[in-house]
Short mmCIF file of C-alpha atoms and ligand atoms in Angstrom, two decimals:
data_model
loop_
_atom_site.label_atom_id
_atom_site.label_comp_id
_atom_site.label_asym_id
_atom_site.label_seq_id
_atom_site.Cartn_x
_atom_site.Cartn_y
_atom_site.Cartn_z
CA MET A 11 -24.91 -4.46 28.67
CA ASN A 12 -21.96 -5.86 30.84
CA CYS A 13 -18.61 -7.44 29.60
CA THR A 14 -19.06 -11.08 28.78
CA LYS A 15 -15.44 -11.81 30.67
CA CYS A 16 -15.43 -9.40 33.63
CA LYS A 17 -18.79 -8.30 34.17
CA THR A 18 -18.21 -4.72 34.22
CA LYS A 19 -19.80 -2.08 31.80
CA ALA A 20 -19.04 -3.48 28.32
CA THR A 21 -17.99 -0.94 25.82
CA ILE A 22 -18.65 -2.63 22.60
CA LYS A 23 -20.96 -5.19 21.25
CA ILE A 24 -19.26 -8.01 18.95
CA PRO A 25 -22.51 -10.22 18.02
CA ARG A 26 -20.72 -12.63 15.75
CA HIS A 27 -18.99 -14.03 18.75
CA HIS A 28 -22.21 -13.34 21.02
CA ALA A 29 -20.03 -11.27 23.37
CA ALA A 30 -19.70 -7.64 24.60
CA PHE A 31 -16.42 -6.17 26.09
CA CYS A 32 -15.30 -3.47 28.32
CA LYS A 33 -11.83 -1.72 26.76
CA ALA A 34 -9.62 -4.21 28.63
CA CYS A 35 -11.26 -7.18 27.82
CA PHE A 36 -11.71 -6.05 24.12
CA ASN A 37 -7.93 -5.38 23.79
CA GLN A 38 -7.41 -8.89 25.04
CA PHE A 39 -9.95 -10.23 22.32
CA VAL A 40 -8.31 -8.47 19.88
CA GLN A 41 -4.53 -9.46 20.66
CA ASP A 42 -6.13 -13.13 21.42
CA GLN A 43 -7.61 -13.22 17.45
CA VAL A 44 -4.37 -11.80 15.87
CA ALA A 45 -2.11 -14.23 18.27
CA ARG A 46 -4.40 -17.33 17.44
CA ALA A 47 -4.09 -16.29 13.57
CA ILE A 48 -0.29 -15.93 13.96
CA LYS A 49 -0.10 -19.51 15.14
CA SER A 50 -2.65 -21.68 13.23
CA GLU A 51 -1.34 -20.06 9.83
CA GLN A 52 2.16 -20.41 11.15
CA MET A 53 3.00 -16.84 10.32
CA PHE A 54 5.94 -16.14 11.90
CA LYS A 55 8.10 -17.09 15.24
CA ARG A 56 9.00 -15.14 18.09
CA GLU A 57 12.53 -14.12 17.04
CA ASP A 58 11.40 -13.26 13.22
CA ARG A 59 12.18 -9.81 12.32
CA ILE A 60 8.50 -8.43 10.90
CA LEU A 61 8.05 -5.51 8.47
CA VAL A 62 4.50 -3.99 8.62
CA ALA A 63 3.52 -2.34 5.57
CA VAL A 64 1.73 0.99 7.09
CA SER A 65 -0.81 3.41 5.07
CA GLY A 66 -1.71 5.53 8.08
CA GLY A 67 -5.27 4.09 7.83
CA LYS A 68 -6.55 2.27 10.58
CA ASP A 69 -6.13 -1.25 9.87
CA SER A 70 -2.09 -1.42 9.16
CA LEU A 71 -1.62 1.31 12.35
CA ALA A 72 -3.75 -1.35 14.66
CA LEU A 73 -1.59 -4.05 13.09
CA TRP A 74 1.84 -2.31 13.89
CA ASP A 75 0.49 -1.72 17.07
CA ILE A 76 -0.94 -5.21 18.24
CA LEU A 77 2.03 -6.78 16.97
CA LEU A 78 4.44 -4.62 19.13
CA LYS A 79 2.25 -5.19 22.00
CA LEU A 80 2.43 -8.89 21.76
CA GLY A 81 6.20 -8.39 21.98
CA TYR A 82 7.29 -8.82 18.19
CA LYS A 83 9.80 -7.18 16.67
CA ALA A 84 7.86 -5.26 14.27
CA ASP A 85 9.26 -2.33 12.07
CA ALA A 86 7.11 -0.63 9.31
CA LEU A 87 7.40 0.71 6.01
CA TYR A 88 5.55 3.56 4.46
CA VAL A 89 4.92 4.16 0.54
CA ASN A 90 4.30 8.04 -0.19
CA LEU A 91 2.65 8.17 -3.40
CA GLY A 92 2.76 11.74 -3.99
CA ILE A 93 -0.74 12.22 -4.31
CA ALA A 94 -1.62 16.07 -3.64
CA GLY A 95 -3.52 16.71 -0.41
CA TYR A 96 -3.77 12.76 0.60
CA SER A 97 -0.40 11.51 0.76
CA ASP A 98 1.26 14.25 3.26
CA ARG A 99 -1.46 13.84 5.48
CA SER A 100 -1.28 9.94 5.70
CA GLN A 101 2.40 10.10 6.13
CA GLU A 102 2.05 12.37 9.16
CA LYS A 103 -0.44 9.99 10.86
CA VAL A 104 2.52 7.26 10.36
CA ARG A 105 5.08 9.49 11.66
CA ARG A 106 3.19 10.41 14.62
CA PHE A 107 2.60 6.93 15.68
CA ALA A 108 5.89 6.16 14.94
CA GLU A 109 7.51 8.93 17.45
CA THR A 110 4.99 8.40 19.80
CA VAL A 111 4.35 4.44 20.09
CA ALA A 112 6.68 2.83 18.06
CA ALA A 113 10.07 4.33 18.62
CA PRO A 114 9.90 3.91 22.48
CA LEU A 115 9.66 0.33 21.73
CA ASN A 116 12.58 0.21 19.53
CA ALA A 117 10.85 0.14 16.21
CA THR A 118 11.91 1.60 12.99
CA LEU A 119 9.91 3.29 10.30
CA HIS A 120 11.14 3.09 7.04
CA THR A 121 9.78 5.48 4.20
CA HIS A 122 9.57 5.05 0.38
CA THR A 123 9.11 8.55 -1.71
CA VAL A 124 7.88 7.70 -5.38
CA GLU A 125 8.22 11.21 -6.32
CA GLN A 126 11.87 10.97 -5.21
CA GLU A 127 12.79 7.36 -6.22
CA GLU A 128 10.43 6.63 -9.27
CA GLY A 129 10.77 10.28 -10.57
CA ALA A 130 7.35 11.35 -10.63
CA GLY A 131 4.02 10.49 -8.46
CA ILE A 132 1.97 7.82 -8.87
CA LYS A 133 -0.65 9.70 -11.11
CA GLU A 134 1.89 10.99 -13.66
CA LEU A 135 3.63 7.67 -13.66
CA SER A 136 0.05 6.21 -14.66
CA MET A 137 -0.26 8.50 -17.07
CA LEU A 138 3.25 7.87 -18.91
CA THR A 139 2.78 4.32 -18.59
CA HIS A 140 -0.79 4.30 -19.82
CA ARG A 141 -1.90 2.12 -16.73
CA PRO A 142 -4.70 2.41 -14.40
CA THR A 143 -3.73 4.35 -11.05
CA CYS A 144 -4.30 1.62 -8.60
CA SER A 145 -2.24 -1.02 -11.15
CA THR A 146 0.93 1.51 -11.24
CA CYS A 147 0.55 1.72 -7.31
CA GLY A 148 0.13 -2.05 -6.79
CA THR A 149 3.06 -2.64 -8.63
CA ILE A 150 5.29 -0.32 -6.88
CA LYS A 151 4.08 -1.12 -3.55
CA ARG A 152 4.49 -4.75 -4.20
CA TYR A 153 7.88 -4.09 -5.40
CA GLN A 154 9.33 -1.79 -2.92
CA PHE A 155 8.10 -3.77 -0.07
CA ASN A 156 9.36 -7.06 -1.39
CA ARG A 157 12.60 -5.10 -2.09
CA VAL A 158 13.01 -3.35 1.53
CA ALA A 159 12.12 -6.75 3.27
CA ILE A 160 15.14 -8.57 1.43
CA GLU A 161 17.52 -5.96 1.61
CA GLN A 162 17.00 -5.34 5.13
CA ASP A 163 16.71 -8.85 6.06
CA TYR A 164 13.19 -9.25 7.27
CA ASP A 165 11.59 -12.47 7.81
CA VAL A 166 8.35 -11.76 6.80
CA MET A 167 6.02 -8.66 5.89
CA ALA A 168 2.66 -8.14 7.07
CA THR A 169 -0.34 -6.06 5.95
CA GLY A 170 -3.29 -4.95 7.39
CA HIS A 171 -6.02 -7.02 5.62
CA ASN A 172 -8.96 -7.49 7.75
CA LEU A 173 -11.67 -10.23 7.85
CA ASP A 174 -14.13 -7.80 5.58
CA ASP A 175 -11.64 -7.14 3.30
CA GLU A 176 -10.77 -11.07 2.65
CA ALA A 177 -14.30 -11.72 2.37
CA ALA A 178 -15.20 -9.04 -0.03
CA ARG A 179 -11.88 -10.38 -2.26
CA LEU A 180 -13.26 -13.92 -1.79
CA LEU A 181 -16.75 -13.16 -3.11
CA GLY A 182 -15.60 -11.01 -6.05
CA ASN A 183 -13.11 -13.80 -6.99
CA LEU A 184 -16.13 -16.56 -6.51
CA LEU A 185 -18.45 -14.22 -8.79
CA HIS A 186 -16.16 -14.35 -11.30
CA TRP A 187 -14.88 -17.81 -11.17
CA GLN A 188 -11.16 -16.61 -10.77
CA GLU A 189 -9.36 -19.66 -9.65
CA GLU A 190 -6.07 -18.34 -9.87
CA TYR A 191 -6.66 -15.70 -7.40
CA LEU A 192 -8.34 -18.10 -5.27
CA ASP A 193 -5.59 -20.25 -4.83
CA LYS A 194 -3.67 -17.31 -3.68
CA GLN A 195 -6.37 -15.81 -1.20
CA GLY A 196 -4.82 -17.61 1.93
CA PRO A 197 -3.53 -15.08 5.21
CA SER A 198 0.04 -16.56 5.03
CA LEU A 199 2.04 -16.96 1.48
CA PRO A 200 5.30 -18.57 1.81
CA ALA A 201 8.54 -17.37 0.53
CA SER A 202 8.53 -18.53 -3.07
CA VAL A 203 12.14 -18.34 -3.94
CA GLU A 204 15.41 -16.88 -2.92
CA GLY A 205 14.45 -13.02 -3.45
CA PHE A 206 10.53 -13.10 -2.72
CA ALA A 207 9.52 -12.31 1.04
CA LYS A 208 6.95 -14.28 3.07
CA LYS A 209 3.69 -12.44 3.32
CA VAL A 210 1.17 -12.48 5.79
CA LYS A 211 -2.49 -11.01 6.94
CA PRO A 212 -2.34 -11.36 10.99
CA LEU A 213 -5.48 -9.35 11.16
CA TYR A 214 -7.72 -11.73 9.24
CA ARG A 215 -9.67 -12.67 11.97
CA LEU A 216 -11.10 -9.32 13.26
CA SER A 217 -13.59 -6.88 11.16
CA GLU A 218 -13.11 -3.59 9.70
CA ARG A 219 -15.62 -2.42 12.62
CA GLU A 220 -13.46 -3.93 15.24
CA LEU A 221 -10.50 -2.47 13.99
CA ALA A 222 -12.11 0.99 13.85
CA ALA A 223 -13.12 0.52 17.71
CA TYR A 224 -9.69 -0.65 18.82
CA CYS A 225 -7.81 2.38 17.43
CA VAL A 226 -10.52 4.88 18.85
CA LEU A 227 -10.36 2.89 22.32
CA ASN A 228 -6.19 3.00 22.15
CA LYS A 229 -6.13 6.62 20.92
CA ILE A 230 -4.44 5.74 17.60
CA ASP A 231 -4.96 8.57 15.09
CA TYR A 232 -5.40 7.48 11.96
CA ILE A 233 -6.53 8.82 8.51
CA VAL A 234 -10.19 8.46 7.82
CA ASP A 235 -10.29 9.22 4.34
CA GLU A 236 -9.83 6.67 1.63
CA CYS A 237 -7.12 7.45 -1.07
CA PRO A 238 -8.99 9.66 -3.60
CA MET A 239 -7.73 7.27 -6.22
CA ALA A 240 -9.70 4.51 -4.86
CA GLN A 241 -12.08 3.34 -7.47
CA GLY A 242 -13.36 0.10 -5.54
CA ALA A 243 -16.69 0.40 -6.26
CA ARG A 244 -17.14 -3.28 -6.83
CA THR A 245 -15.46 -4.07 -3.29
CA LEU A 246 -17.27 -1.42 -1.37
CA LEU A 247 -20.58 -3.02 -3.01
CA TYR A 248 -19.47 -6.63 -1.93
CA LYS A 249 -18.43 -5.33 1.51
CA GLU A 250 -21.91 -3.81 1.50
CA VAL A 251 -23.75 -7.12 0.72
CA LEU A 252 -21.61 -8.95 2.84
CA ASN A 253 -22.62 -6.71 5.94
CA ARG A 254 -26.18 -7.11 4.96
CA LEU A 255 -25.94 -10.45 5.60
CA GLU A 256 -23.81 -10.18 8.54
CA THR A 257 -26.85 -7.76 10.35
CA GLU A 258 -29.16 -10.57 9.64
CA SER A 259 -27.22 -13.40 10.46
CA PRO A 260 -23.89 -12.38 12.41
CA GLY A 261 -21.04 -14.60 11.82
CA THR A 262 -21.92 -14.94 8.07
CA LYS A 263 -18.17 -13.33 6.68
CA GLN A 264 -16.26 -15.23 9.16
CA TYR A 265 -18.44 -18.57 8.26
CA PHE A 266 -17.42 -17.63 4.53
CA TYR A 267 -13.96 -17.02 4.70
CA TRP A 268 -12.83 -19.08 7.64
CA GLY A 269 -14.88 -21.79 5.89
CA PHE A 270 -12.81 -21.38 2.77
CA LEU A 271 -9.40 -21.30 4.23
CA GLU A 272 -10.40 -24.73 6.07
CA LYS A 273 -11.37 -26.34 2.78
CA GLN A 274 -8.13 -24.74 1.08
CA ARG A 275 -5.96 -26.12 4.06
CA LYS A 276 -7.64 -29.72 3.53
CA GLN A 277 -6.42 -29.33 -0.42
CA ALA A 278 -2.90 -28.09 0.49
CA ALA A 279 -1.84 -31.59 0.84
CA THR A 280 -2.20 -32.36 -2.73
CA PRO A 281 1.18 -31.81 -4.55
CA THR A 282 -0.34 -29.83 -7.58
CA SER A 283 -1.20 -26.48 -5.62
CA MET A 284 -1.17 -23.39 -7.68
CA THR A 285 1.75 -22.05 -5.43
CA GLU A 286 4.06 -24.81 -6.43
CA LYS A 287 3.49 -24.48 -9.93
CA ASP A 288 4.19 -20.78 -9.58
CA GLN A 289 7.59 -21.39 -7.42
CA ALA A 290 8.71 -23.62 -10.57
CA MET A 291 8.01 -20.87 -13.08
CA LEU A 292 9.89 -18.15 -10.91
CA HIS A 293 13.57 -16.58 -11.87
CA PRO A 294 15.16 -13.50 -11.21
CA CYS A 295 14.54 -10.55 -13.16
CA ALA A 296 17.00 -9.58 -15.65
CA THR A 297 17.37 -5.97 -14.63
CA CYS A 298 16.63 -5.83 -11.01
CA GLY A 299 17.02 -9.60 -10.02
CA GLN A 300 13.93 -9.91 -7.90
CA PRO A 301 11.51 -13.15 -8.74
CA THR A 302 9.09 -12.93 -12.02
CA THR A 303 7.74 -15.43 -14.17
CA ALA A 304 8.88 -13.29 -17.32
CA GLU A 305 11.92 -12.32 -18.28
CA THR A 306 11.95 -8.54 -16.66
CA CYS A 307 9.74 -8.29 -13.49
CA SER A 308 6.72 -5.64 -14.09
CA TYR A 309 8.26 -3.11 -12.16
CA CYS A 310 11.10 -2.78 -14.13
CA LYS A 311 9.05 -2.94 -17.40
CA MET A 312 6.73 -0.17 -16.25
CA MET A 313 9.79 1.92 -15.35
CA ALA A 314 11.29 1.29 -18.81
CA ARG A 315 7.88 2.51 -19.99
CA ALA A 316 7.80 5.34 -18.27
CA ARG A 317 11.31 6.55 -18.98
CA ALA A 318 10.43 5.84 -22.58
CA ALA A 319 7.84 8.15 -22.69
CA VAL A 320 9.89 11.16 -20.80
CA ARG A 321 12.81 11.25 -23.70
S1 Q46 B 556 -3.48 3.38 -2.29
FE1 Q46 B 556 -2.66 3.06 -4.28
FE2 Q46 B 556 -4.81 2.02 -2.84
FE3 Q46 B 556 -4.50 4.60 -3.86
S2 Q46 B 556 -3.83 4.62 -5.40
FE4 Q46 B 556 -5.13 2.61 -5.83
S3 Q46 B 556 -4.11 0.98 -4.76
S4 Q46 B 556 -6.72 3.62 -4.17
S5 Q46 B 556 -4.96 0.26 -1.49
ZN1 ZN B 557 13.09 -5.98 -12.13
#
């Protein structure tokens, strides 16, 4: 099998594009897909400062690497959740990448440690607040990323969600007709009000398999294990179903998700889009000032419950 572009020996096959690439042409393909995502969704400009949410996994480290190689000013934030046997290992992967790849390119790694800042690890906090671990985690991560982005003047926050993540999420939202979530499933969510950072997903054109290959080929050392709290059995099932369809008919995932985005783009011209409605309802949290639709934001409410429980 030869590379579709340069005709030397190919290392990876990309059935959905009817192509095969050698390492150099594959890296070019990956960069092109990200550059295309940034341009077509107007994610950010050359001079913008980007804050990448990194977890130590393949997607977020690949994203940081690609953005730096494309010449963007991309720093990163890692949130240590205090999960024994997992958080320290994932932090180590991030630290090593930051030291060897990012620092020489003048990029900075910010770290937020939940045990230090919130006073307890994620498991303990979720027990204190009687909430599932992942929803506690989601609230903290959203809050802290937004806080760092705003306080340190980043123009945009980028996450490593890939094509498989977005297609699985779309399938789940459709199966349950969660229309309010559908409206927010685009790869580029604008800054809603003063105090809410813009959020983008530059990897939505690349699959999980392609990102794992990118890391292996470029010697990016990432944490292979899933977070032990992941109860995403549902998401995994949707991914499995989509992978079966993809094997039978390459390109299904991209037709499904990109087709949805195409439809969404056409509708975006109507003035009643959910995002605009939400924007009108948002105001600063009475406690911390971050935007919320309630009097107090969900992070401040959660932390108040945790403090009350230990009193
Ligand atoms: S990190 Fe956090 Fe995930 Fe771990 S605790 Fe759940 S939400 S599974 S993306
Ligand atoms: Zn608040």
